[in-house]
Coordinates of C-alpha atoms in Angstrom, one line a residue:
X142 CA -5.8 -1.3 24.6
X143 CA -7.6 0.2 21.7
X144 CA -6.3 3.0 19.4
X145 CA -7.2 6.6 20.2
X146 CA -7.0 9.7 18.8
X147 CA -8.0 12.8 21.1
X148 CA -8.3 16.5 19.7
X149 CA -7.2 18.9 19.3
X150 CA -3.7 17.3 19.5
X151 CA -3.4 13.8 17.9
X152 CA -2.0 11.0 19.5
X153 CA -1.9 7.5 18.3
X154 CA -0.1 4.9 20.8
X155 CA 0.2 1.2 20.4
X156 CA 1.0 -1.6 23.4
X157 CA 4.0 -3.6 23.0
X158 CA 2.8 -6.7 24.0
X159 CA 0.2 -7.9 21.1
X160 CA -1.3 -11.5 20.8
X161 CA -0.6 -13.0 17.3
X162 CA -2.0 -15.5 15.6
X163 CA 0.3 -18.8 15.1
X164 CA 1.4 -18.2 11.6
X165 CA 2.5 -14.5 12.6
X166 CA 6.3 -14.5 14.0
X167 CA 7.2 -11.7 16.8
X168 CA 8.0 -8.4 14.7
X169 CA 12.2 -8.2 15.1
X170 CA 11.4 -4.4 16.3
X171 CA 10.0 -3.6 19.6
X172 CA 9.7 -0.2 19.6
X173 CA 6.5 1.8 20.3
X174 CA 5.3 4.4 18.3
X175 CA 3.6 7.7 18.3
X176 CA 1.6 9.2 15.5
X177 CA 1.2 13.1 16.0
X178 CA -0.5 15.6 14.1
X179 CA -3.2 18.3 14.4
X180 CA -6.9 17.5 13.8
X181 CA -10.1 20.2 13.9
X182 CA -12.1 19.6 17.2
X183 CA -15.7 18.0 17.1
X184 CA -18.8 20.7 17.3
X185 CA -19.7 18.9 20.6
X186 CA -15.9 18.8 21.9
X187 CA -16.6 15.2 21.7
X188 CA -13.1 12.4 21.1
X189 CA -11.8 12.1 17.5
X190 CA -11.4 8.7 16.7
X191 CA -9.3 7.1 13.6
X192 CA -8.1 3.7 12.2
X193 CA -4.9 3.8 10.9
X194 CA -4.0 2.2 7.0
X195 CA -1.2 0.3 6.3
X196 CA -0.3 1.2 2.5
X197 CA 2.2 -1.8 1.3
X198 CA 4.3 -1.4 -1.9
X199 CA 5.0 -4.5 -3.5
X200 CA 8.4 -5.3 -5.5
X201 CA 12.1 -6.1 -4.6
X202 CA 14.8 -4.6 -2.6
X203 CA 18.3 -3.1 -4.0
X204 CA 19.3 -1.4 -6.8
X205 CA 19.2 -4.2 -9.5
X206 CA 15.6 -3.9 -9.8
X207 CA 15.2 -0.3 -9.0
X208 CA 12.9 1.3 -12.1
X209 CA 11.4 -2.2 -13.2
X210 CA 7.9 -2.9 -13.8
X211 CA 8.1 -5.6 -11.0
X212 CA 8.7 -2.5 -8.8
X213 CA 6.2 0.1 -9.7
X214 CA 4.1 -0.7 -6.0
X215 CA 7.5 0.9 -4.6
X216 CA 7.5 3.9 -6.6
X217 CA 4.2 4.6 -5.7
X218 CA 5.1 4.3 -1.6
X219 CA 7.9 6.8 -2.8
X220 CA 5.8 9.1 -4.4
X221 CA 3.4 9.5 -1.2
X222 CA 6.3 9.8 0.9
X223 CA 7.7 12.5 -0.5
X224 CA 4.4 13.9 -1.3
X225 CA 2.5 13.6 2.1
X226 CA 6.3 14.3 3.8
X227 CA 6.1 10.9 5.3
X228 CA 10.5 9.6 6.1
X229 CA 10.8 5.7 5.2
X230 CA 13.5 5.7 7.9
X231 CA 12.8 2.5 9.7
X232 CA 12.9 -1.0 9.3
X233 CA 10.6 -3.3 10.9
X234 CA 9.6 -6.8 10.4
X235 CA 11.9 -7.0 7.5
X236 CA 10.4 -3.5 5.8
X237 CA 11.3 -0.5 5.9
X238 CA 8.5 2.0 6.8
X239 CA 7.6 5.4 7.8
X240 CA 5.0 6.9 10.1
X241 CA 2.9 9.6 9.3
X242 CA -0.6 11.1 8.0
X243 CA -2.4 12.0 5.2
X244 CA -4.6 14.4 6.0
X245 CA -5.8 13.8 9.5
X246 CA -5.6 10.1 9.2
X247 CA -2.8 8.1 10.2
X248 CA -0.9 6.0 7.8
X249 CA 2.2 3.3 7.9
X250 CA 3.9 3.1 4.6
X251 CA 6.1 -0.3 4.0
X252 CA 8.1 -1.4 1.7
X253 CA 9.1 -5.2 2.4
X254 CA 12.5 -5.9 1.9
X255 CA 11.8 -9.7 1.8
X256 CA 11.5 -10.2 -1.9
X257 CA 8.2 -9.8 -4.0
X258 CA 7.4 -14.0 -3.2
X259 CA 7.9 -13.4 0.7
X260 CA 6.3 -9.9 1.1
X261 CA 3.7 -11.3 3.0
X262 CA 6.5 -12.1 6.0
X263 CA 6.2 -8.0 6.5
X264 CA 2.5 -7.2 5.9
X265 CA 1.2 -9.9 8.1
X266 CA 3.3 -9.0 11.2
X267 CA 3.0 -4.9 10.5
X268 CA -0.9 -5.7 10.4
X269 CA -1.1 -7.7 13.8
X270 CA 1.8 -5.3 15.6
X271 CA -0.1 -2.0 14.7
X272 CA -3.7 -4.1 14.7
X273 CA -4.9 -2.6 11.4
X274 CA -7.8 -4.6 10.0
X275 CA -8.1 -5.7 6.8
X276 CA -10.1 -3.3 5.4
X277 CA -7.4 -0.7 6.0
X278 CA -4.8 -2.8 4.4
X279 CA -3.5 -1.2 1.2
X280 CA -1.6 -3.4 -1.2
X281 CA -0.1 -1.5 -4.2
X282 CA 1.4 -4.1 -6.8
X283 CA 2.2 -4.4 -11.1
X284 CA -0.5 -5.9 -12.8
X285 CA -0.2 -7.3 -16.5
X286 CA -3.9 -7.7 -17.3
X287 CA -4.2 -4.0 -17.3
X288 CA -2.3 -1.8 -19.9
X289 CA 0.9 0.3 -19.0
X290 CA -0.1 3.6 -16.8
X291 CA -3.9 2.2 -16.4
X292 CA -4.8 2.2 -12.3
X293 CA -7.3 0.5 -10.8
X294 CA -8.5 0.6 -7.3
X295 CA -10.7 -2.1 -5.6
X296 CA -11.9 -3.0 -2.3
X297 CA -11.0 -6.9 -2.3
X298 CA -10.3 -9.6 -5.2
X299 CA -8.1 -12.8 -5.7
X300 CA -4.7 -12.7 -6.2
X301 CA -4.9 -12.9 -10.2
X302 CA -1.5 -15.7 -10.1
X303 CA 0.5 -12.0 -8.4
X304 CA 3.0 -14.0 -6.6
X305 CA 2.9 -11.4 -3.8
X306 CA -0.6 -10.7 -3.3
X307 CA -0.6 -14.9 -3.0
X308 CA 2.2 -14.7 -0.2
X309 CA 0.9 -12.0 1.5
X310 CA -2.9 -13.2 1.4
X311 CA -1.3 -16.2 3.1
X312 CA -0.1 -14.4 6.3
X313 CA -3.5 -13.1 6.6
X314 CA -5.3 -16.5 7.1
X315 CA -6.1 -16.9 3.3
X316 CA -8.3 -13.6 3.4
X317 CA -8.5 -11.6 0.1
X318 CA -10.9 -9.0 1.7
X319 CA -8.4 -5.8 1.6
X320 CA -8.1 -2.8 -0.6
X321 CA -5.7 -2.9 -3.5
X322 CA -4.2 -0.4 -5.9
X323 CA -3.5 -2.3 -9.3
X324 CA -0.5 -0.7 -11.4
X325 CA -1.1 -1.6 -15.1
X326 CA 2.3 -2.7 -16.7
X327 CA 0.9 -4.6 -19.9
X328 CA 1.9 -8.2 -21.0
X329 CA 5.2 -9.1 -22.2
X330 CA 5.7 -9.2 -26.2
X331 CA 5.4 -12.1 -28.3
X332 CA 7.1 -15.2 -26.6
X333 CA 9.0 -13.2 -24.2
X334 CA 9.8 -14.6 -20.8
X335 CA 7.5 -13.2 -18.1
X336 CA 9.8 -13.5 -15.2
X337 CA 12.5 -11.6 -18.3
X338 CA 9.8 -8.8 -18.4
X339 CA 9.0 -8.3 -15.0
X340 CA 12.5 -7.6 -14.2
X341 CA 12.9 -5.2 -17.2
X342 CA 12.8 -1.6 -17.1
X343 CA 10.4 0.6 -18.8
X344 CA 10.7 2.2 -22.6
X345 CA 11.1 6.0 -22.6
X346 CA 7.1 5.9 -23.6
X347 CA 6.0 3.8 -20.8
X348 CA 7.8 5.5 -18.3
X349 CA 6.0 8.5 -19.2
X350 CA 2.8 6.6 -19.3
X351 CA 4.1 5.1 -15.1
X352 CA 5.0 8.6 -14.4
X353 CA 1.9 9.8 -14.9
X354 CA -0.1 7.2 -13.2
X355 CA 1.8 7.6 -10.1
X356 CA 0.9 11.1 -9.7
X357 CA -2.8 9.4 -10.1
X358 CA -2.0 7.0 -8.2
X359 CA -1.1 9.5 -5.3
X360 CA -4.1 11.2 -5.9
X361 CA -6.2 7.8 -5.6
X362 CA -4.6 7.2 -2.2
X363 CA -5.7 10.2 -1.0
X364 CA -9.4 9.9 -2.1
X365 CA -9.5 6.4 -0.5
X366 CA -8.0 7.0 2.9
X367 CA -9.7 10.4 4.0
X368 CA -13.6 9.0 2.0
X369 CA -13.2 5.3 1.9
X370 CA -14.6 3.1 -1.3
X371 CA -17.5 6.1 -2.2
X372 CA -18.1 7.2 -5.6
X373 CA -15.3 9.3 -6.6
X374 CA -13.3 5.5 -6.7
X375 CA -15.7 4.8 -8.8
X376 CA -15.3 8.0 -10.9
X377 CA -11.3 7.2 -10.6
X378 CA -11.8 4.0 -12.3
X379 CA -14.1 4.9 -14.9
X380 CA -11.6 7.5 -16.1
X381 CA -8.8 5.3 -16.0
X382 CA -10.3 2.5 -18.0
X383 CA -10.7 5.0 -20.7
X384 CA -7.5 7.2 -20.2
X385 CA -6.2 6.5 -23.4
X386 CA -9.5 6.5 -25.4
X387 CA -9.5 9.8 -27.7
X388 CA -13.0 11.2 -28.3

């Protein structure tokens, strides 16, 4: 059974009973959802089709590491939730997600409640259960080679020794062709621990500098979902490379 989307009212259904791969296990949640939302007829009344994206936040569950720069891929999935009106109020195969759409286009937003090093135990499942391809797979994670606030959106790449994009390029058969939204959070001072500064919150400047980038990063989401990899990401990354650059 293959997605569909009719107009002018939008439906999205998906079967319960998928085929997944061996490494996949069963998603714990058998419900079947419905994606609903209004979309502008064709000229020639013809069907209105769309692929859904699954947009992952990486970083860990619970308070304790609520506003560390381990966890700026969940602030981001809480940004476009509240931005897009999307409700996180669901928990499957160990996430908890939310249904929705930006624009016309439907979207799952997760945020894996498995730990950063097991994320991959929700994205590969939500991926098979909801059959997005990888293209459509948005991973939004903290990256120390970039400097704090810097964004940077690509269409695939390795996993740069991220412990979650490892484990979650794992449970898609090794693959590292998906989209991901990098979250520049600098490199730790001196001979600081890295595991010490990945679990530390921001300064008062940085989080100015991440509260800024989310907004961007919002913004970047957008661009990507309803045009794809065109030349406005392009444009996006250019400007954010020299963000911080005074003429």
């Amino acid at each position: 059974m293959l997605l569909a989307a009719y107009a002018p009212s939008f439906c999205l259904t998906y079967p319960r009973n998928l085929h997944y791969p061996h490494y996949l296990t069963k998603p714990s949640v058998k419900t079947r959802f419905s994606v609903r939302c209004s979309v502008p007829e064709s000229k020639n009344g013809a069907k209105v089709e769309y692929t859904p994206w699954l947009i992952v936040g990486l970083g860990n569950p619970g308070n304790k590491y609520h506003g560390t720069r381990h966890n700026v891929g969940f602030e981001v999935i809480d940004s476009i939730s509240q931005t897009e009106g999307i409700l996180m109020n669901t928990i499957q195969s160990k996430a908890l997600i939310g249904i929705g759409s930006i624009g016309e286009v439907p979207v799952l937003l997760a945020k894996p409640q498995t730990y950063m090093n097991f994320c991959g135990e929700s994205v590969g499942p939500l991926a098979a259960y909801y059959r997005v391809p990888l293209r459509h797979i948005l991973l939004v994670y903290d990256e120390t080679s970039l400097p704090n606030g810097i964004l940077r959106l690509q269409p695939k790449g390795g996993h740069g020794h991220h412990n979650g994009l490892s484990n979650v390029m794992g449970h898609l058969d090794g693959s590292r062709n998906f989209p991901r939204l990098a979250i520049g959070i600098g490199n730790p001072p001196g001979s600081m621990d890295l595991r010490a500064y990945l679990l530390q919150k921001f300064s008062s400047v940085e989080r100015k500098q991440i509260d800024a980038s989310l907004e961007q990063g919002v913004q970047a989401v957008r661009t990507l979902v309803l045009n794809g990899f065109d030349h406005h990401v392009n444009k996006f990354n250019l400007g954010q490379k020299y963000k911080y650059h005074k003429v």
